[in-house]
Short mmCIF file of C-alpha atoms in Angstrom, two decimals:
data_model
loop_
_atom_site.label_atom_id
_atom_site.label_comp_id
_atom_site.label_asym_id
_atom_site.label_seq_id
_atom_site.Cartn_x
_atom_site.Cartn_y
_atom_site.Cartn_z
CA UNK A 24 123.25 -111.36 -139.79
CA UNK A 25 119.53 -111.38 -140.81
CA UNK A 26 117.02 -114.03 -139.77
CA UNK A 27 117.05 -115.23 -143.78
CA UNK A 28 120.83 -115.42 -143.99
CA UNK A 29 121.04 -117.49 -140.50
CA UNK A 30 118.27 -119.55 -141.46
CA UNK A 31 119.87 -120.91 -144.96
CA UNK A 32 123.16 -121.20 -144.02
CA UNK A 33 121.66 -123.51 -141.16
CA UNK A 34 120.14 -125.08 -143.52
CA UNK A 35 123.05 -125.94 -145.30
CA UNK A 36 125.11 -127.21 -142.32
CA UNK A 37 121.82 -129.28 -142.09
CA UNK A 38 121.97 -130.86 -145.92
CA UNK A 39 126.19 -131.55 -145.60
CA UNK A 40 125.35 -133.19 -141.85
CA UNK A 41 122.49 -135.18 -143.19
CA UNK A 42 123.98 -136.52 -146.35
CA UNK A 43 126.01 -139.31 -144.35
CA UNK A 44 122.94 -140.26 -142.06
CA UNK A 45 122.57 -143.82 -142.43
CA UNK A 46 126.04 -144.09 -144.19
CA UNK A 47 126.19 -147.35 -143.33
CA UNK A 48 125.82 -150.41 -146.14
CA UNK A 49 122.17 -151.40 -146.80
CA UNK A 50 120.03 -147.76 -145.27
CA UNK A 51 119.92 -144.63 -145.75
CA UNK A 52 117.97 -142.95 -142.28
CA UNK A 53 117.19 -139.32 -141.99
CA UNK A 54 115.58 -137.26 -138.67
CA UNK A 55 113.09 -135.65 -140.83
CA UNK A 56 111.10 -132.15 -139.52
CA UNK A 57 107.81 -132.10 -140.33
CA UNK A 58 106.98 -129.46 -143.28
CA UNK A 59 104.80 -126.89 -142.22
CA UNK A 60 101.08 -127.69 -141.90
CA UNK A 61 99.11 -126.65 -145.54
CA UNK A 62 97.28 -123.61 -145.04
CA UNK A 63 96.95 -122.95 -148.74
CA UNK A 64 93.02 -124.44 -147.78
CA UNK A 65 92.43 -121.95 -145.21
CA UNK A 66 93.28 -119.01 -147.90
CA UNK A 67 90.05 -118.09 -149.78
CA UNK A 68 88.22 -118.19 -146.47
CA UNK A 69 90.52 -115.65 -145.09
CA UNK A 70 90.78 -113.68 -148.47
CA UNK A 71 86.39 -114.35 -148.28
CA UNK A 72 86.82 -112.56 -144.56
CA UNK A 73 88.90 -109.70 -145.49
CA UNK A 74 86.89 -108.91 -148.25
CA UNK A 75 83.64 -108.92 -146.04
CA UNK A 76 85.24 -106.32 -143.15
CA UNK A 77 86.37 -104.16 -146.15
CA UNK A 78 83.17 -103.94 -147.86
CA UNK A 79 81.27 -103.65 -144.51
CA UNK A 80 83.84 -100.89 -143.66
CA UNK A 81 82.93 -99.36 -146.88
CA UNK A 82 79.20 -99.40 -146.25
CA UNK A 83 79.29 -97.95 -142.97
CA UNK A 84 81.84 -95.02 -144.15
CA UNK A 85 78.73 -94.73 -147.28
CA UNK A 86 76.02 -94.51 -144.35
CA UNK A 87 78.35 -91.72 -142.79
CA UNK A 88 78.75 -89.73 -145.87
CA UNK A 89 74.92 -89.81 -146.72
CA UNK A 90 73.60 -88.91 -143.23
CA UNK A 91 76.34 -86.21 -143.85
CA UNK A 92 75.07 -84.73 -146.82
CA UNK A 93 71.79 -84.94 -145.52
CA UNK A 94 72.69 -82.73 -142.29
CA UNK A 95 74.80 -80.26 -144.74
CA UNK A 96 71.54 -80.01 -147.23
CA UNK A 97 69.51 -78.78 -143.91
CA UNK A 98 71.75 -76.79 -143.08
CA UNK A 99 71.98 -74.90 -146.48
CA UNK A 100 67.70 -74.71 -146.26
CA UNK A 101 68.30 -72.53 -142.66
CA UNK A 102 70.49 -70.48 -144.18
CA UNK A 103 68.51 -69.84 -147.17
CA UNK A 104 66.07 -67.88 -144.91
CA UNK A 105 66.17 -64.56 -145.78
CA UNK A 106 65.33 -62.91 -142.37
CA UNK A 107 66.48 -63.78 -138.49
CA UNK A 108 62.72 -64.83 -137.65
CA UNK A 109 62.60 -67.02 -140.90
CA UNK A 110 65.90 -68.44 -140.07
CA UNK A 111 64.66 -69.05 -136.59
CA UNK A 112 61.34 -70.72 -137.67
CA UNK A 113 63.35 -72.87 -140.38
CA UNK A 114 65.91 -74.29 -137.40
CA UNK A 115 62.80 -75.10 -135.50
CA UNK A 116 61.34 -77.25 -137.95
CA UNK A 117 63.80 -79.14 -139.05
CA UNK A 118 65.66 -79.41 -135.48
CA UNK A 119 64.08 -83.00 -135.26
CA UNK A 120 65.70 -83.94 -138.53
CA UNK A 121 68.74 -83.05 -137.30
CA UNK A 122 68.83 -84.71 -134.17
CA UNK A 123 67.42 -87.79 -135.61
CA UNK A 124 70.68 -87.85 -138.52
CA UNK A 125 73.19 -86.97 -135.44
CA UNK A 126 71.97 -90.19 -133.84
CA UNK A 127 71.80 -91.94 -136.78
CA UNK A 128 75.45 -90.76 -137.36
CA UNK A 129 76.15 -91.59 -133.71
CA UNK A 130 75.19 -95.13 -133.98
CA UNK A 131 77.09 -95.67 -136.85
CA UNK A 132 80.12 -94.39 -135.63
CA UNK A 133 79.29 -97.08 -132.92
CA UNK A 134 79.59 -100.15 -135.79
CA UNK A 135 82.55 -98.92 -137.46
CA UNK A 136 84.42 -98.44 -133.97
CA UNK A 137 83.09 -102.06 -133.01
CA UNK A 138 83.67 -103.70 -137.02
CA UNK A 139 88.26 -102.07 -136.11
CA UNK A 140 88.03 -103.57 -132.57
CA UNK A 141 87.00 -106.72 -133.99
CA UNK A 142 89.51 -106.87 -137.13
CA UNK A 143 92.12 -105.92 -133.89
CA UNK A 144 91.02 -109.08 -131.84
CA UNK A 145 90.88 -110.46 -134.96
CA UNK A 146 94.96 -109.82 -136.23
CA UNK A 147 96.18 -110.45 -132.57
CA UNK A 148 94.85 -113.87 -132.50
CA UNK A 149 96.44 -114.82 -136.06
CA UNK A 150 99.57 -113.28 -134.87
CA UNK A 151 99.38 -115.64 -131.54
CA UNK A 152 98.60 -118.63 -133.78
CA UNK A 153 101.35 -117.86 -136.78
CA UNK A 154 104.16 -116.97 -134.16
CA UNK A 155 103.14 -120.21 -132.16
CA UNK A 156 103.21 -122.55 -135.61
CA UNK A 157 106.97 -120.73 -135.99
CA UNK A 158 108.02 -121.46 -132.52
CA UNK A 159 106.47 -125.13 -133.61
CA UNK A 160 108.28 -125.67 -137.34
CA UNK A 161 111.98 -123.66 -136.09
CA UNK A 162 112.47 -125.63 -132.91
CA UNK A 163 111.62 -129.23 -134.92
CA UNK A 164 114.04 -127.92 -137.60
CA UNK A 165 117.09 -127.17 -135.08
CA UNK A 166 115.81 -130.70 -133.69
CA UNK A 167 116.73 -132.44 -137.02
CA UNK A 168 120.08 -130.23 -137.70
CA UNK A 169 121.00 -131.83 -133.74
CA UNK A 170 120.31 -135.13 -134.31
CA UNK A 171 122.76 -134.72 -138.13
CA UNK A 172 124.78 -133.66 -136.31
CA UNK A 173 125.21 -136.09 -133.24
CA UNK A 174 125.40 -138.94 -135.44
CA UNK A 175 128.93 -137.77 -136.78
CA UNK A 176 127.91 -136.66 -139.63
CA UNK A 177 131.00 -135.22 -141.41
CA UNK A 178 130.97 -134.65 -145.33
CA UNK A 179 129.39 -135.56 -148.47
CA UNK A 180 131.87 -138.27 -149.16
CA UNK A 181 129.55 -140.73 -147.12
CA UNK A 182 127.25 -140.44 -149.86
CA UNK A 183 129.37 -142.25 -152.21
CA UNK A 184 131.74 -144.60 -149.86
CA UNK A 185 128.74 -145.59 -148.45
CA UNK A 186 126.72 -146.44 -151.71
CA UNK A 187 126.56 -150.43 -153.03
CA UNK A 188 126.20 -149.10 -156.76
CA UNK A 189 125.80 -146.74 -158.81
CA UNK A 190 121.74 -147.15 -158.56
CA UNK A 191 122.26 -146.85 -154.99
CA UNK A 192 124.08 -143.44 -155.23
CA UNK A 193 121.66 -142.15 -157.34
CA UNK A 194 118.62 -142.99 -155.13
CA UNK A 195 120.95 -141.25 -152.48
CA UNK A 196 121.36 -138.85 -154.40
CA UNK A 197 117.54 -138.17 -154.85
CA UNK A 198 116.83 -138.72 -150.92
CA UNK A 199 119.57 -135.91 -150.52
CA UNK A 200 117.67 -133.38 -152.84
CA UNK A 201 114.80 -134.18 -151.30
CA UNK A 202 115.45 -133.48 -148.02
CA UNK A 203 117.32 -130.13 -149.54
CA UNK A 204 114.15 -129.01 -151.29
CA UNK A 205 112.24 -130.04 -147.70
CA UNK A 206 114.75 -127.58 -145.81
CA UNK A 207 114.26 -124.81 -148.39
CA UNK A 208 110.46 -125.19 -147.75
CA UNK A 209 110.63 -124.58 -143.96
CA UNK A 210 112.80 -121.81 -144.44
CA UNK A 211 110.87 -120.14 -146.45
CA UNK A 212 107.49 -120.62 -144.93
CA UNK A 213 109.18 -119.34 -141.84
CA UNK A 214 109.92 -116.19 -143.65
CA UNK A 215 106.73 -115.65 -144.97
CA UNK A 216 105.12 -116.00 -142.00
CA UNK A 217 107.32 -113.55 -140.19
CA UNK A 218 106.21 -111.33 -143.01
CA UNK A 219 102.80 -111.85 -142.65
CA UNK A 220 103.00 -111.15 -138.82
CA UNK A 221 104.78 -107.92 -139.58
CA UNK A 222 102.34 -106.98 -142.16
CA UNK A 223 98.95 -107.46 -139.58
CA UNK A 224 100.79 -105.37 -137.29
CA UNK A 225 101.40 -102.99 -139.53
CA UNK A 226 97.51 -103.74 -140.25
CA UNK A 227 96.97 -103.14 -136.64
CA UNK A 228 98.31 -100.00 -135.83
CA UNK A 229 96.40 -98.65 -139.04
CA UNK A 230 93.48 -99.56 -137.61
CA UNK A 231 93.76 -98.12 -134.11
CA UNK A 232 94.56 -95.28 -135.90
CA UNK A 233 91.46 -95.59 -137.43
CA UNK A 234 89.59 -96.50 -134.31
CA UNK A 235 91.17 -93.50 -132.72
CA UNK A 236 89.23 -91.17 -135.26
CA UNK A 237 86.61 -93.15 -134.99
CA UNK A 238 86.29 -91.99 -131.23
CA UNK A 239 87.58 -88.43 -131.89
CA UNK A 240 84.67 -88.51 -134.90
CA UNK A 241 81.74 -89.94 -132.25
CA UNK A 242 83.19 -87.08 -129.51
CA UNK A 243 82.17 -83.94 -132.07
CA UNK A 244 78.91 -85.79 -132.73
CA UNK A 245 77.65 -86.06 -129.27
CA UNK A 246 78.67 -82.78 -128.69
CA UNK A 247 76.67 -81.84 -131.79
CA UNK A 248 73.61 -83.32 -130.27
CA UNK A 249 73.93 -82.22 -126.89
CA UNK A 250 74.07 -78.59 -128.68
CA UNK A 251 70.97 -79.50 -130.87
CA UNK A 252 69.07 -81.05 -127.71
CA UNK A 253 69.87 -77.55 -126.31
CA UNK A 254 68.13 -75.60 -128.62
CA UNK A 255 65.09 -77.69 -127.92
CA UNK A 256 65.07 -76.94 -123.81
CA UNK A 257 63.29 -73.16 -124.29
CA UNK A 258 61.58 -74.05 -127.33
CA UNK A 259 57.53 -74.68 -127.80
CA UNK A 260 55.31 -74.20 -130.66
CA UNK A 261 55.00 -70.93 -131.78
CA UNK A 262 51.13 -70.92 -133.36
CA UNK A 263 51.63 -67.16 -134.40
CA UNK A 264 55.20 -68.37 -136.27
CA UNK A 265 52.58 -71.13 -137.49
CA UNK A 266 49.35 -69.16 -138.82
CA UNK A 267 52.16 -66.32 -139.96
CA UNK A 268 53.72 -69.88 -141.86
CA UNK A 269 49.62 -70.62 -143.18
CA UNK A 270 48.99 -67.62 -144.70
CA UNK A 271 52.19 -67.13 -146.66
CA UNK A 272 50.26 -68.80 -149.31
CA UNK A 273 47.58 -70.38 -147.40
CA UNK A 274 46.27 -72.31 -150.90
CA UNK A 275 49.14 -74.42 -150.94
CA UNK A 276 49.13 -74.98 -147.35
CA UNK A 277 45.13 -75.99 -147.49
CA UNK A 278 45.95 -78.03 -150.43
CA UNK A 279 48.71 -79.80 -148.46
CA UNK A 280 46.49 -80.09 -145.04
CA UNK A 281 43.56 -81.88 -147.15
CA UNK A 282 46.24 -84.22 -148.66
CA UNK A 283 46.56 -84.92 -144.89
CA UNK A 284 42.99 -85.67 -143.89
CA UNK A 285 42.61 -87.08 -146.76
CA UNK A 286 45.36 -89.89 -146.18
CA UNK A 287 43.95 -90.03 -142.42
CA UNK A 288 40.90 -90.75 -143.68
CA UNK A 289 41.81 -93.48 -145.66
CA UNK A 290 44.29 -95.12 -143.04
CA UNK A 291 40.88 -95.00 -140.55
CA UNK A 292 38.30 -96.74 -143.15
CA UNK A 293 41.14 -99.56 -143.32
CA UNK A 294 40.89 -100.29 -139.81
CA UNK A 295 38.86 -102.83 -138.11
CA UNK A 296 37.73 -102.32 -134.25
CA UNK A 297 39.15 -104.50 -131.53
CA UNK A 298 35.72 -105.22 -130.37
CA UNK A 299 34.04 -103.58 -127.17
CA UNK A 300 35.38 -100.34 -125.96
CA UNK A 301 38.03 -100.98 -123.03
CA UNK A 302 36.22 -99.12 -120.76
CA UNK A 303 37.89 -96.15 -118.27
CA UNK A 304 38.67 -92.81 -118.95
CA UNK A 305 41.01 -90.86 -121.74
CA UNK A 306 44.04 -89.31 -119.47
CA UNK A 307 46.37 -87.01 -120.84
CA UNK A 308 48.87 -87.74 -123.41
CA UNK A 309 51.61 -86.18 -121.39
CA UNK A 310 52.18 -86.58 -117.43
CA UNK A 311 53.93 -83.62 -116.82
CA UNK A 312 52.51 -80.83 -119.70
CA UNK A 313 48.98 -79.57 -119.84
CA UNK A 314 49.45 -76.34 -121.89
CA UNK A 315 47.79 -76.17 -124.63
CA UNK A 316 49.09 -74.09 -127.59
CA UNK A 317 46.25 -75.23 -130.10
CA UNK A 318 42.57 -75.95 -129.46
CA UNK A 319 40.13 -78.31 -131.33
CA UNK A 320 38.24 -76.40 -133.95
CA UNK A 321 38.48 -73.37 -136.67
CA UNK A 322 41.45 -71.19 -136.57
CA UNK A 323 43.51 -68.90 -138.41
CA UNK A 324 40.22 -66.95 -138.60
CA UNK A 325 38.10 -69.45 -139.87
CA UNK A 326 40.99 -70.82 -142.93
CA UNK A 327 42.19 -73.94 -141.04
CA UNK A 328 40.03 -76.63 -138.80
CA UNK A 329 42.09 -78.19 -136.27
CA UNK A 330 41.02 -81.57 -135.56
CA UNK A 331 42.41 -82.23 -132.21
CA UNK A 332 44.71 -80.36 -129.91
CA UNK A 333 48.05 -79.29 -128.93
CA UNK A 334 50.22 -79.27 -126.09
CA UNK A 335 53.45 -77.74 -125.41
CA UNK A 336 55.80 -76.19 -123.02
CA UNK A 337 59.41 -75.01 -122.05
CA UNK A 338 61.82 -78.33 -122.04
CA UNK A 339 58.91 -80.29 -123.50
CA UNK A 340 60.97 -82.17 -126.40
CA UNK A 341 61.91 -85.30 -126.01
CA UNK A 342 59.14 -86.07 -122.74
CA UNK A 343 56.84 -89.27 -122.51
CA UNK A 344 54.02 -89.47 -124.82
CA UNK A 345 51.65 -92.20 -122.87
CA UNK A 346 48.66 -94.16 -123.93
CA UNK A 347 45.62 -92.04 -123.60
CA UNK A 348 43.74 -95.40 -122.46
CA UNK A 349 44.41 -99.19 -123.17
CA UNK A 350 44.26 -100.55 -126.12
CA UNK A 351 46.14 -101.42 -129.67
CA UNK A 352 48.52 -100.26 -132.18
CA UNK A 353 47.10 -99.99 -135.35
CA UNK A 354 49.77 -97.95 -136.98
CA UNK A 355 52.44 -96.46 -136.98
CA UNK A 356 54.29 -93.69 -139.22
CA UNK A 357 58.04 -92.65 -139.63
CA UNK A 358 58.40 -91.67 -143.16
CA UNK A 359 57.89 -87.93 -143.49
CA UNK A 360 58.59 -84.63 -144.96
CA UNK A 361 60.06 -81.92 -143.05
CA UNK A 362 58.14 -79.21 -142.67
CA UNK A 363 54.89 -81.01 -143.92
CA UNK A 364 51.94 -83.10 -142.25
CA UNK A 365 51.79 -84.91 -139.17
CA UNK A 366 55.11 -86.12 -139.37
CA UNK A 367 55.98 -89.32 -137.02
CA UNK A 368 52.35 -90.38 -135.65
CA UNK A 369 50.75 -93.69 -134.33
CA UNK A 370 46.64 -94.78 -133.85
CA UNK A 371 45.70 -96.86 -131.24
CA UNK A 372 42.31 -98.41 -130.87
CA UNK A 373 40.38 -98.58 -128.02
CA UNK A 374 37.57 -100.67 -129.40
CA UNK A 375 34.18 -99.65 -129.31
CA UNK A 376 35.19 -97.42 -132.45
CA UNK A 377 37.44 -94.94 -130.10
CA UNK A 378 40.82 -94.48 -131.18
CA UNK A 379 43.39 -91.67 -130.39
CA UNK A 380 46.34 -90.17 -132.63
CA UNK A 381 49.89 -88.87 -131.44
CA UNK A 382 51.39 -87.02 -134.05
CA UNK A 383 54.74 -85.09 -134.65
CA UNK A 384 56.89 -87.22 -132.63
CA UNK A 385 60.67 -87.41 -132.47
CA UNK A 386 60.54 -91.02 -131.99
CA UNK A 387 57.84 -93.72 -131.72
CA UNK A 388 58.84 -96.58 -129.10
CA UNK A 389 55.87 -98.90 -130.03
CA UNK A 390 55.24 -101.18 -133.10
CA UNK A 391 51.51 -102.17 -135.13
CA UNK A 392 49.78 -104.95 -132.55
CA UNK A 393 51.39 -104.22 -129.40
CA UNK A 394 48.96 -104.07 -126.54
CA UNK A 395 49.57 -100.90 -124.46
CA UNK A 396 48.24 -99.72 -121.02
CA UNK A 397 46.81 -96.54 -120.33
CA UNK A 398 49.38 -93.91 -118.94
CA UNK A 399 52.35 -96.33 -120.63
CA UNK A 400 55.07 -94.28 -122.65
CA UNK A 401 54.54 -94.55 -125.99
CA UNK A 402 56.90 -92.28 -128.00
CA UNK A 403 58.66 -88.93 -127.41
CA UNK A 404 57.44 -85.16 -128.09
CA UNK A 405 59.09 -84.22 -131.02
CA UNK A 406 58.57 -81.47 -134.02
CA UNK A 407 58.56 -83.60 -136.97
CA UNK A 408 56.07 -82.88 -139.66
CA UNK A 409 54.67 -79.09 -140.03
CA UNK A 410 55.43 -77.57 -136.96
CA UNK A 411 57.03 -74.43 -135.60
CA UNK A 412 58.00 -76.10 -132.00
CA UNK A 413 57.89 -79.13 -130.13
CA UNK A 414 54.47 -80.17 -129.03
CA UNK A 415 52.05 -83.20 -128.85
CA UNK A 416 48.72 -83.44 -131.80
CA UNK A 417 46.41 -85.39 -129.90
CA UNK A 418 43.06 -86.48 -131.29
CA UNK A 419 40.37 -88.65 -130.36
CA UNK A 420 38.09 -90.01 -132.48
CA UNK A 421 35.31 -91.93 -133.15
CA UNK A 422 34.07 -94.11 -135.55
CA UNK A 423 37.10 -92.32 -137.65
CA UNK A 424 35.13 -88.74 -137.32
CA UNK A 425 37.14 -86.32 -135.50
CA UNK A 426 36.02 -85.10 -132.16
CA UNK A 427 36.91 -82.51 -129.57
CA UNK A 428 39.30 -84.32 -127.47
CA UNK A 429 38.44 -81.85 -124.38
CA UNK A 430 35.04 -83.62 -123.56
CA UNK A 431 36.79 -87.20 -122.91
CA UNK A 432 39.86 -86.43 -121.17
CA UNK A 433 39.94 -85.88 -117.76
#
């Protein structure tokens, strides 16, 4: 017999037992159980909930698809290369890109994997506290149908031998309904809230489901970027792939480059010295490289100035990038085109009118104002920006005028 059948026809042996409680001449006395507590209040703020872990579900599944489309629409530029070496030089630039979406993706993954554990915790704990309120409403309910029936409650014909009048049977009559109605209200809100655990269980394994993609999802990403941190280990910038890039149409690319300056320029006549200079000597902007690929000056016979230099080397992506000398952030970049400018850079000041650039970095670890030490990391080698490898821009400069960075370091 089902749990609904059992539960009515209890509740019927109930309403016949209780009819005659209090049979006796002047009181009619029921055991009444308690109706279950009104949760009707506590609805909209659940419904308010549910609503909020959908649409944050639906957000981060949005994120997912975008940083998806964005890795696909790279991938489609690579392959638009016509030849193996274009190919090759395409994959190099925008290898930061990538990496940077497959964390992006990765860390995502993350929130949507910890937004389904939560919604678990979440459903188990209802489940605790509805199966705990039915343990609560069934056991006061078999306490009443006890008590009807220890008092020797027989049949319905109590209800009239026992009535004084007419008025009095009627207001019996009423009490009876009452308690009828009372009974069919516990019975059903124990129903419905067997229901409702069987639904969030249902809701439950859904979501582990979920989670368990989730997982299988975040596994095929860090493999991805393991893979694409891989092609970075033998990789440093190419400058023949570069000037070969320059004078492919070398107008554009000029045009582009004094964009660049041009913006630099602007960003330096913003800024306002610390004060005195900090004193000490420039160090190197990476402890373990000193290669460099690029020096300070004319090149690509005479077409492009390079106004600092650059350093690079086998497993170079992704090193320590450290303070030059002491001194300030006065900005910070992380907005950028693949393929173009200077990519993800940062100026600090020295004071004294010294300041020193970091550019095409995969990541920047400092923010504008922070006070940095010299030799303390600062961001990470990267190849964001135009660049055909990973490798560190470094320039020094002076009063905003760019200056061989050779006769300060040591």
């Amino acid at each position: 017999m089902g749990f609904k059948k059992v539960l009515f026809k209890t509740a019927s042996a109930a309403l016949c037992l209780s009819l005659l409680l209090g049979g006796q001449k002047g009181g009619f006395s029921v055991f009444a159980v308690d109706a279950p507590a009104d949760v009707s209040g506590s609805v909209p703020e659940q419904d308010t909930a549910q609503e909020d872990y959908k649409d944050a579900l639906a957000d981060l599944g949005s994120q997912l698809k975008d940083l998806q489309n964005q890795q696909d629409e790279i991938e489609k530029n690579i392959n638009r290369a016509k030849s193996d070496k274009e190919k090759a030089l395409a994959q190099k630039q925008q290898i930061d890109h990538q990496i940077s979406l497959t964390r992006q993706q990765i860390q995502v993954v993350n929130e949507k994997i910890a937004l389904l554990g939560e919604n678990i915790a979440q459903k188990e704990g209802e489940i605790e506290e509805k199966s705990q309120e039915i343990d609560e409403n069934y056991t006061l309910f078999k306490k009443r149908v006890r008590s009807s029936y220890l008092r020797g409650d027989e049949t319905a014909l109590g209800l009239i031998l026992g009535a004084d009048s007419f008025y009095d049977f009627l207001t019996r009559s009423e009490i009876m309904e009452r308690i009828a109605e009372r009974d069919k209200e516990v019975i059903e809100q124990l129903i419905a809230d067997r229901e409702a655990i069987e639904q969030a269980k249902e809701q439950i394994e859904q979501t582990r489901s979920e989670v368990e993609a989730a997982k299988a999802q975040l596994d095929q990403l860090t493999l991805a970027l393991n893979q694409q941190l891989g092609q970075t280990r033998q990789q440093i910038q190419d400058i023949a792939a570069l000037e070969e890039q320059f004078n492919k149409d070398k107008a554009a690319t000029q045009a582009e480059m004094a964009a660049v300056q041009a913006d630099i320029d602007a960003i330096y006549a913003k800024l306002d010295s610390m004060g005195d200079f900090v004193g000490g000597t420039f160090g190197w902007p990476s402890p373990s490289y000193r290669n460099i690929t690029s020096y300070y000056g004319w090149r690509f016979n005479g077409s492009d100035f390079h106004t600092g230099i650059d350093i690079s080397g086998s497993n170079i992506y992704g090193t320590p990038v450290v303070a030059s000398n002491s001194g300030k952030v006065v900005f910070v970049n992380t907005s950028y085109t693949p393929g173009k400018g200077y990519g993800k850079y940062l100026i600090l000041d020295h004071g004294g009118g010294y300041t020193t650039l970091y550019a095409h970095n995969s990541e920047i670890l400092v923010s504008v104002g922070d006070y940095v030490t010299r030799g303390q990391t600062i961001s990470r080698v990267g190849s964001t920006g135009w660049s055909t490898g990973p490798h560190i821009h470094f320039e020094i400069r002076v009063n905003g005028k760019h200056t061989n960075p050779l006769e300060y370091l040591q």
